[in-house]
Amino acid sequence: MTPRLIPRIFLAALAVCSAVGLLPSTAHAVPISIYNTGTDPSNNAWAGIGVPDIHYFYTLSQTTGVPVTVDHTNWPIFGGPWVPNNPNSRWIGPNANSQGPAGAYTYATQFVLPPLTNLSTVSVSGLWGTDDPGVNIEINNISTGQLSAGFTTLVPFSITSGFQIGVNTIEFLVSNAGGPTGLRVDKVVGSYQLVPEPATIALGGMALTGIVALRRRGRATSL
């Protein structure tokens, strides 16, 4: 290879790599729009009592209403056993006074994954607490077999499979023996990566082809 050709190969490789860098990146983690319980559109806890949750809904309930923020000024939050609210999340339940008929309650929240999502990279995690027991978390009707530790502490949960392109539904299954009942989800986060776009792969291939061609030319010139 002639000395003059080395800078040319380097500049050609640099130019192609720069062009690839200008394309939308598909390797980094993209955050999922998912929310804690009892929060506003910015994922900050509502200040009011009895505010309908805009991110969670019932797929199974012993009442006809929607989940609402539970009264934090009275038992079982104030002076009671439930983990206190914080600025990031609030307890929600069938009534502002936390009371609900005995039976099963399933709280659901949804998010969307775009067509180019690499499903093997999707994950959602957070903390949850329930009254009474949290008996399972399901993703798109697939059991994850996770249990809550009740209402005195929030415990971690993690979902790493069972996702699909389009709308995804996470359900928190709660069993109530009667009296106070509710759900708390805090510090929930999620992310995914995209499958590399064909244009990015093609441009990378062109870069390699060009460099190989220049090297062959350089060898031929030096003979």
PDB file of C-alpha atoms in Angstrom:
ATOM      1  CA  MET A   1       0.000   0.000   0.000  1.00  0.00           C
ATOM      2  CA  THR A   2       1.378   3.412  -0.947  1.00  0.00           C
ATOM      3  CA  PRO A   3       1.841   5.986   1.860  1.00  0.00           C
ATOM      4  CA  ARG A   4      -0.503   8.428   0.126  1.00  0.00           C
ATOM      5  CA  LEU A   5      -3.332   5.890   0.116  1.00  0.00           C
ATOM      6  CA  ILE A   6      -3.354   5.408   3.889  1.00  0.00           C
ATOM      7  CA  PRO A   7      -4.815   8.870   4.669  1.00  0.00           C
ATOM      8  CA  ARG A   8      -7.371   8.362   1.889  1.00  0.00           C
ATOM      9  CA  ILE A   9      -8.595   5.098   3.408  1.00  0.00           C
ATOM     10  CA  PHE A  10      -8.724   6.687   6.841  1.00  0.00           C
ATOM     11  CA  LEU A  11     -10.675   9.699   5.576  1.00  0.00           C
ATOM     12  CA  ALA A  12     -13.103   7.488   3.662  1.00  0.00           C
ATOM     13  CA  ALA A  13     -13.762   5.323   6.720  1.00  0.00           C
ATOM     14  CA  LEU A  14     -14.197   8.414   8.885  1.00  0.00           C
ATOM     15  CA  ALA A  15     -16.681   9.934   6.460  1.00  0.00           C
ATOM     16  CA  VAL A  16     -18.828   6.810   6.279  1.00  0.00           C
ATOM     17  CA  CYS A  17     -18.756   6.328  10.056  1.00  0.00           C
ATOM     18  CA  SER A  18     -19.820   9.959  10.483  1.00  0.00           C
ATOM     19  CA  ALA A  19     -22.716   9.413   8.104  1.00  0.00           C
ATOM     20  CA  VAL A  20     -23.836   6.365  10.039  1.00  0.00           C
ATOM     21  CA  GLY A  21     -23.632   8.398  13.216  1.00  0.00           C
ATOM     22  CA  LEU A  22     -26.041  10.934  11.758  1.00  0.00           C
ATOM     23  CA  LEU A  23     -28.744   8.282  11.366  1.00  0.00           C
ATOM     24  CA  PRO A  24     -31.176   7.679  14.243  1.00  0.00           C
ATOM     25  CA  SER A  25     -29.490   5.501  16.854  1.00  0.00           C
ATOM     26  CA  THR A  26     -31.173   2.158  17.463  1.00  0.00           C
ATOM     27  CA  ALA A  27     -28.831   0.622  20.028  1.00  0.00           C
ATOM     28  CA  HIS A  28     -29.598   2.786  23.040  1.00  0.00           C
ATOM     29  CA  ALA A  29     -32.347   2.122  25.579  1.00  0.00           C
ATOM     30  CA  VAL A  30     -35.619   3.924  24.888  1.00  0.00           C
ATOM     31  CA  PRO A  31     -37.747   4.695  27.972  1.00  0.00           C
ATOM     32  CA  ILE A  32     -41.283   3.319  28.193  1.00  0.00           C
ATOM     33  CA  SER A  33     -44.094   5.700  29.124  1.00  0.00           C
ATOM     34  CA  ILE A  34     -45.344   3.950  32.247  1.00  0.00           C
ATOM     35  CA  TYR A  35     -46.658   5.457  35.479  1.00  0.00           C
ATOM     36  CA  ASN A  36     -46.903   4.956  39.217  1.00  0.00           C
ATOM     37  CA  THR A  37     -50.313   4.708  40.883  1.00  0.00           C
ATOM     38  CA  GLY A  38     -52.143   7.886  41.808  1.00  0.00           C
ATOM     39  CA  THR A  39     -50.170  10.217  39.552  1.00  0.00           C
ATOM     40  CA  ASP A  40     -50.835  13.018  37.093  1.00  0.00           C
ATOM     41  CA  PRO A  41     -49.675  13.118  33.427  1.00  0.00           C
ATOM     42  CA  SER A  42     -46.160  14.100  34.620  1.00  0.00           C
ATOM     43  CA  ASN A  43     -46.033  11.094  36.990  1.00  0.00           C
ATOM     44  CA  ASN A  44     -46.285  13.277  40.091  1.00  0.00           C
ATOM     45  CA  ALA A  45     -48.647  12.161  42.863  1.00  0.00           C
ATOM     46  CA  TRP A  46     -52.055  13.840  42.914  1.00  0.00           C
ATOM     47  CA  ALA A  47     -52.617  15.992  45.984  1.00  0.00           C
ATOM     48  CA  GLY A  48     -56.367  15.380  46.149  1.00  0.00           C
ATOM     49  CA  ILE A  49     -58.418  12.601  47.708  1.00  0.00           C
ATOM     50  CA  GLY A  50     -60.722  10.457  45.595  1.00  0.00           C
ATOM     51  CA  VAL A  51     -59.044  11.482  42.311  1.00  0.00           C
ATOM     52  CA  PRO A  52     -59.678   8.883  39.551  1.00  0.00           C
ATOM     53  CA  ASP A  53     -56.453   7.264  38.433  1.00  0.00           C
ATOM     54  CA  ILE A  54     -55.809   8.168  34.797  1.00  0.00           C
ATOM     55  CA  HIS A  55     -53.185   5.448  34.257  1.00  0.00           C
ATOM     56  CA  TYR A  56     -54.758   2.424  35.996  1.00  0.00           C
ATOM     57  CA  PHE A  57     -58.137   0.754  35.540  1.00  0.00           C
ATOM     58  CA  TYR A  58     -59.940  -2.367  36.710  1.00  0.00           C
ATOM     59  CA  THR A  59     -60.202  -5.485  34.586  1.00  0.00           C
ATOM     60  CA  LEU A  60     -61.828  -7.196  37.596  1.00  0.00           C
ATOM     61  CA  SER A  61     -63.476  -5.491  40.566  1.00  0.00           C
ATOM     62  CA  GLN A  62     -66.141  -6.006  43.211  1.00  0.00           C
ATOM     63  CA  THR A  63     -67.427  -2.465  42.630  1.00  0.00           C
ATOM     64  CA  THR A  64     -68.610  -0.545  39.602  1.00  0.00           C
ATOM     65  CA  GLY A  65     -66.289   2.432  39.975  1.00  0.00           C
ATOM     66  CA  VAL A  66     -62.750   3.206  38.867  1.00  0.00           C
ATOM     67  CA  PRO A  67     -59.623   3.211  41.072  1.00  0.00           C
ATOM     68  CA  VAL A  68     -59.274   6.468  43.016  1.00  0.00           C
ATOM     69  CA  THR A  69     -56.671   7.952  45.348  1.00  0.00           C
ATOM     70  CA  VAL A  70     -57.188   6.824  48.939  1.00  0.00           C
ATOM     71  CA  ASP A  71     -57.588   9.362  51.766  1.00  0.00           C
ATOM     72  CA  HIS A  72     -54.116   9.855  53.240  1.00  0.00           C
ATOM     73  CA  THR A  73     -55.403  11.876  56.206  1.00  0.00           C
ATOM     74  CA  ASN A  74     -57.144   8.890  57.809  1.00  0.00           C
ATOM     75  CA  TRP A  75     -56.547   5.257  58.675  1.00  0.00           C
ATOM     76  CA  PRO A  76     -55.145   2.984  57.206  1.00  0.00           C
ATOM     77  CA  ILE A  77     -52.547   5.447  55.855  1.00  0.00           C
ATOM     78  CA  PHE A  78     -52.435   8.101  58.577  1.00  0.00           C
ATOM     79  CA  GLY A  79     -51.901   6.328  61.864  1.00  0.00           C
ATOM     80  CA  GLY A  80     -52.331   3.003  60.162  1.00  0.00           C
ATOM     81  CA  PRO A  81     -50.267   0.156  58.725  1.00  0.00           C
ATOM     82  CA  TRP A  82     -50.163   1.172  55.047  1.00  0.00           C
ATOM     83  CA  VAL A  83     -46.852   2.449  53.676  1.00  0.00           C
ATOM     84  CA  PRO A  84     -47.172   6.278  53.554  1.00  0.00           C
ATOM     85  CA  ASN A  85     -47.619   8.023  50.213  1.00  0.00           C
ATOM     86  CA  ASN A  86     -44.749  10.014  48.745  1.00  0.00           C
ATOM     87  CA  PRO A  87     -44.413  12.693  46.022  1.00  0.00           C
ATOM     88  CA  ASN A  88     -44.016   9.985  43.379  1.00  0.00           C
ATOM     89  CA  SER A  89     -46.997   7.708  44.041  1.00  0.00           C
ATOM     90  CA  ARG A  90     -50.190   7.192  46.045  1.00  0.00           C
ATOM     91  CA  TRP A  91     -52.372   4.326  47.153  1.00  0.00           C
ATOM     92  CA  ILE A  92     -55.406   3.731  44.966  1.00  0.00           C
ATOM     93  CA  GLY A  93     -58.496   1.641  45.682  1.00  0.00           C
ATOM     94  CA  PRO A  94     -62.197   1.250  44.908  1.00  0.00           C
ATOM     95  CA  ASN A  95     -63.142   4.074  47.307  1.00  0.00           C
ATOM     96  CA  ALA A  96     -61.455   7.112  48.812  1.00  0.00           C
ATOM     97  CA  ASN A  97     -62.015   5.612  52.281  1.00  0.00           C
ATOM     98  CA  SER A  98     -60.151   2.446  51.170  1.00  0.00           C
ATOM     99  CA  GLN A  99     -63.128   0.178  51.897  1.00  0.00           C
ATOM    100  CA  GLY A 100     -64.112  -2.478  49.392  1.00  0.00           C
ATOM    101  CA  PRO A 101     -66.177  -5.679  49.288  1.00  0.00           C
ATOM    102  CA  ALA A 102     -64.371  -8.982  49.688  1.00  0.00           C
ATOM    103  CA  GLY A 103     -63.163 -10.617  46.520  1.00  0.00           C
ATOM    104  CA  ALA A 104     -60.638 -10.305  43.704  1.00  0.00           C
ATOM    105  CA  TYR A 105     -59.439  -7.005  42.241  1.00  0.00           C
ATOM    106  CA  THR A 106     -57.234  -6.679  39.159  1.00  0.00           C
ATOM    107  CA  TYR A 107     -55.593  -3.338  38.434  1.00  0.00           C
ATOM    108  CA  ALA A 108     -54.253  -2.824  34.911  1.00  0.00           C
ATOM    109  CA  THR A 109     -51.999  -0.313  33.193  1.00  0.00           C
ATOM    110  CA  GLN A 110     -50.945  -0.201  29.550  1.00  0.00           C
ATOM    111  CA  PHE A 111     -48.143   1.014  27.316  1.00  0.00           C
ATOM    112  CA  VAL A 112     -47.246   0.722  23.620  1.00  0.00           C
ATOM    113  CA  LEU A 113     -44.156  -0.766  21.973  1.00  0.00           C
ATOM    114  CA  PRO A 114     -43.411   0.381  18.380  1.00  0.00           C
ATOM    115  CA  PRO A 115     -43.016  -2.019  15.404  1.00  0.00           C
ATOM    116  CA  LEU A 116     -39.190  -2.032  15.425  1.00  0.00           C
ATOM    117  CA  THR A 117     -38.894  -2.996  19.101  1.00  0.00           C
ATOM    118  CA  ASN A 118     -36.446  -5.789  19.902  1.00  0.00           C
ATOM    119  CA  LEU A 119     -38.726  -7.674  22.293  1.00  0.00           C
ATOM    120  CA  SER A 120     -35.818  -9.488  23.954  1.00  0.00           C
ATOM    121  CA  THR A 121     -34.563  -6.136  25.293  1.00  0.00           C
ATOM    122  CA  VAL A 122     -37.820  -4.972  26.927  1.00  0.00           C
ATOM    123  CA  SER A 123     -37.977  -4.745  30.709  1.00  0.00           C
ATOM    124  CA  VAL A 124     -40.262  -3.173  33.314  1.00  0.00           C
ATOM    125  CA  SER A 125     -39.524  -2.979  37.037  1.00  0.00           C
ATOM    126  CA  GLY A 126     -40.676  -1.155  40.129  1.00  0.00           C
ATOM    127  CA  LEU A 127     -42.037  -1.555  43.643  1.00  0.00           C
ATOM    128  CA  TRP A 128     -45.514  -2.686  44.684  1.00  0.00           C
ATOM    129  CA  GLY A 129     -47.653  -3.136  47.780  1.00  0.00           C
ATOM    130  CA  THR A 130     -51.221  -4.355  48.246  1.00  0.00           C
ATOM    131  CA  ASP A 131     -54.055  -4.865  50.705  1.00  0.00           C
ATOM    132  CA  ASP A 132     -54.789  -7.705  51.055  1.00  0.00           C
ATOM    133  CA  PRO A 133     -52.274 -10.030  49.344  1.00  0.00           C
ATOM    134  CA  GLY A 134     -50.960  -9.299  45.878  1.00  0.00           C
ATOM    135  CA  VAL A 135     -51.235 -12.767  44.362  1.00  0.00           C
ATOM    136  CA  ASN A 136     -49.716 -12.259  40.921  1.00  0.00           C
ATOM    137  CA  ILE A 137     -48.513  -9.866  38.233  1.00  0.00           C
ATOM    138  CA  GLU A 138     -49.455 -10.702  34.649  1.00  0.00           C
ATOM    139  CA  ILE A 139     -48.114  -9.316  31.375  1.00  0.00           C
ATOM    140  CA  ASN A 140     -50.510  -9.773  28.447  1.00  0.00           C
ATOM    141  CA  ASN A 141     -52.347 -12.508  30.413  1.00  0.00           C
ATOM    142  CA  ILE A 142     -49.067 -14.350  31.113  1.00  0.00           C
ATOM    143  CA  SER A 143     -48.325 -15.014  34.772  1.00  0.00           C
ATOM    144  CA  THR A 144     -45.020 -13.843  36.232  1.00  0.00           C
ATOM    145  CA  GLY A 145     -45.655 -15.593  39.548  1.00  0.00           C
ATOM    146  CA  GLN A 146     -44.727 -12.563  41.649  1.00  0.00           C
ATOM    147  CA  LEU A 147     -46.233 -11.861  45.067  1.00  0.00           C
ATOM    148  CA  SER A 148     -46.440  -8.666  47.110  1.00  0.00           C
ATOM    149  CA  ALA A 149     -45.468  -8.481  50.783  1.00  0.00           C
ATOM    150  CA  GLY A 150     -48.740  -6.843  51.782  1.00  0.00           C
ATOM    151  CA  PHE A 151     -49.256  -3.223  52.801  1.00  0.00           C
ATOM    152  CA  THR A 152     -46.481  -2.525  55.338  1.00  0.00           C
ATOM    153  CA  THR A 153     -43.686  -2.472  52.780  1.00  0.00           C
ATOM    154  CA  LEU A 154     -43.158  -2.099  49.044  1.00  0.00           C
ATOM    155  CA  VAL A 155     -41.209  -4.917  47.383  1.00  0.00           C
ATOM    156  CA  PRO A 156     -39.506  -5.087  43.960  1.00  0.00           C
ATOM    157  CA  PHE A 157     -41.053  -6.624  40.872  1.00  0.00           C
ATOM    158  CA  SER A 158     -39.481  -7.204  37.474  1.00  0.00           C
ATOM    159  CA  ILE A 159     -40.846  -8.243  34.067  1.00  0.00           C
ATOM    160  CA  THR A 160     -38.436  -9.250  31.291  1.00  0.00           C
ATOM    161  CA  SER A 161     -40.545 -11.378  28.933  1.00  0.00           C
ATOM    162  CA  GLY A 162     -44.070 -11.776  27.591  1.00  0.00           C
ATOM    163  CA  PHE A 163     -44.102  -8.452  25.734  1.00  0.00           C
ATOM    164  CA  GLN A 164     -45.586  -7.820  22.298  1.00  0.00           C
ATOM    165  CA  ILE A 165     -45.548  -5.194  19.575  1.00  0.00           C
ATOM    166  CA  GLY A 166     -48.365  -2.681  20.091  1.00  0.00           C
ATOM    167  CA  VAL A 167     -50.418  -2.413  23.271  1.00  0.00           C
ATOM    168  CA  ASN A 168     -49.085  -4.239  26.338  1.00  0.00           C
ATOM    169  CA  THR A 169     -51.130  -4.738  29.512  1.00  0.00           C
ATOM    170  CA  ILE A 170     -49.661  -5.268  32.972  1.00  0.00           C
ATOM    171  CA  GLU A 171     -52.153  -6.513  35.575  1.00  0.00           C
ATOM    172  CA  PHE A 172     -51.702  -6.517  39.359  1.00  0.00           C
ATOM    173  CA  LEU A 173     -53.926  -9.148  40.995  1.00  0.00           C
ATOM    174  CA  VAL A 174     -55.120  -8.414  44.531  1.00  0.00           C
ATOM    175  CA  SER A 175     -57.241 -10.542  46.858  1.00  0.00           C
ATOM    176  CA  ASN A 176     -59.322  -8.757  49.502  1.00  0.00           C
ATOM    177  CA  ALA A 177     -60.825 -10.472  52.525  1.00  0.00           C
ATOM    178  CA  GLY A 178     -63.028  -7.426  53.144  1.00  0.00           C
ATOM    179  CA  GLY A 179     -62.487  -3.940  54.522  1.00  0.00           C
ATOM    180  CA  PRO A 180     -59.515  -1.845  53.359  1.00  0.00           C
ATOM    181  CA  THR A 181     -58.075  -2.736  49.967  1.00  0.00           C
ATOM    182  CA  GLY A 182     -55.773  -1.024  47.527  1.00  0.00           C
ATOM    183  CA  LEU A 183     -52.722  -1.036  45.281  1.00  0.00           C
ATOM    184  CA  ARG A 184     -49.528   0.970  45.361  1.00  0.00           C
ATOM    185  CA  VAL A 185     -46.965   0.994  42.516  1.00  0.00           C
ATOM    186  CA  ASP A 186     -43.863   3.137  42.929  1.00  0.00           C
ATOM    187  CA  LYS A 187     -40.589   3.753  41.064  1.00  0.00           C
ATOM    188  CA  VAL A 188     -41.873   1.931  37.993  1.00  0.00           C
ATOM    189  CA  VAL A 189     -39.573   2.219  34.970  1.00  0.00           C
ATOM    190  CA  GLY A 190     -39.269   0.463  31.637  1.00  0.00           C
ATOM    191  CA  SER A 191     -37.102   0.486  28.547  1.00  0.00           C
ATOM    192  CA  TYR A 192     -36.503  -1.238  25.218  1.00  0.00           C
ATOM    193  CA  GLN A 193     -34.137  -1.152  22.262  1.00  0.00           C
ATOM    194  CA  LEU A 194     -34.979  -0.968  18.580  1.00  0.00           C
ATOM    195  CA  VAL A 195     -33.992  -3.456  15.874  1.00  0.00           C
ATOM    196  CA  PRO A 196     -31.306  -1.805  13.643  1.00  0.00           C
ATOM    197  CA  GLU A 197     -32.913  -0.239  10.603  1.00  0.00           C
ATOM    198  CA  PRO A 198     -31.991  -1.710   7.163  1.00  0.00           C
ATOM    199  CA  ALA A 199     -30.534   1.634   6.048  1.00  0.00           C
ATOM    200  CA  THR A 200     -28.068   1.620   8.938  1.00  0.00           C
ATOM    201  CA  ILE A 201     -26.993  -1.956   8.221  1.00  0.00           C
ATOM    202  CA  ALA A 202     -26.636  -1.218   4.483  1.00  0.00           C
ATOM    203  CA  LEU A 203     -24.556   1.896   5.071  1.00  0.00           C
ATOM    204  CA  GLY A 204     -22.261  -0.002   7.392  1.00  0.00           C
ATOM    205  CA  GLY A 205     -21.802  -2.653   4.706  1.00  0.00           C
ATOM    206  CA  MET A 206     -21.002   0.020   2.139  1.00  0.00           C
ATOM    207  CA  ALA A 207     -18.332   1.364   4.459  1.00  0.00           C
ATOM    208  CA  LEU A 208     -16.639  -2.015   4.725  1.00  0.00           C
ATOM    209  CA  THR A 209     -16.884  -2.623   0.967  1.00  0.00           C
ATOM    210  CA  GLY A 210     -15.344   0.751   0.209  1.00  0.00           C
ATOM    211  CA  ILE A 211     -12.435   0.256   2.576  1.00  0.00           C
ATOM    212  CA  VAL A 212     -11.693  -3.205   1.131  1.00  0.00           C
ATOM    213  CA  ALA A 213     -11.772  -1.795  -2.400  1.00  0.00           C
ATOM    214  CA  LEU A 214      -9.337   0.978  -1.490  1.00  0.00           C
ATOM    215  CA  ARG A 215      -6.968  -1.501   0.117  1.00  0.00           C
ATOM    216  CA  ARG A 216      -7.019  -3.712  -2.991  1.00  0.00           C
ATOM    217  CA  ARG A 217      -6.353  -0.690  -5.164  1.00  0.00           C
ATOM    218  CA  GLY A 218      -3.472   0.276  -2.962  1.00  0.00           C
ATOM    219  CA  ARG A 219      -1.937  -3.169  -3.250  1.00  0.00           C
ATOM    220  CA  ALA A 220      -2.313  -3.133  -7.022  1.00  0.00           C
ATOM    221  CA  THR A 221      -0.632   0.283  -7.241  1.00  0.00           C
ATOM    222  CA  SER A 222       2.305  -0.817  -5.136  1.00  0.00           C
ATOM    223  CA  LEU A 223       3.038  -3.821  -7.422  1.00  0.00           C
TER     224      LEU A 223
END
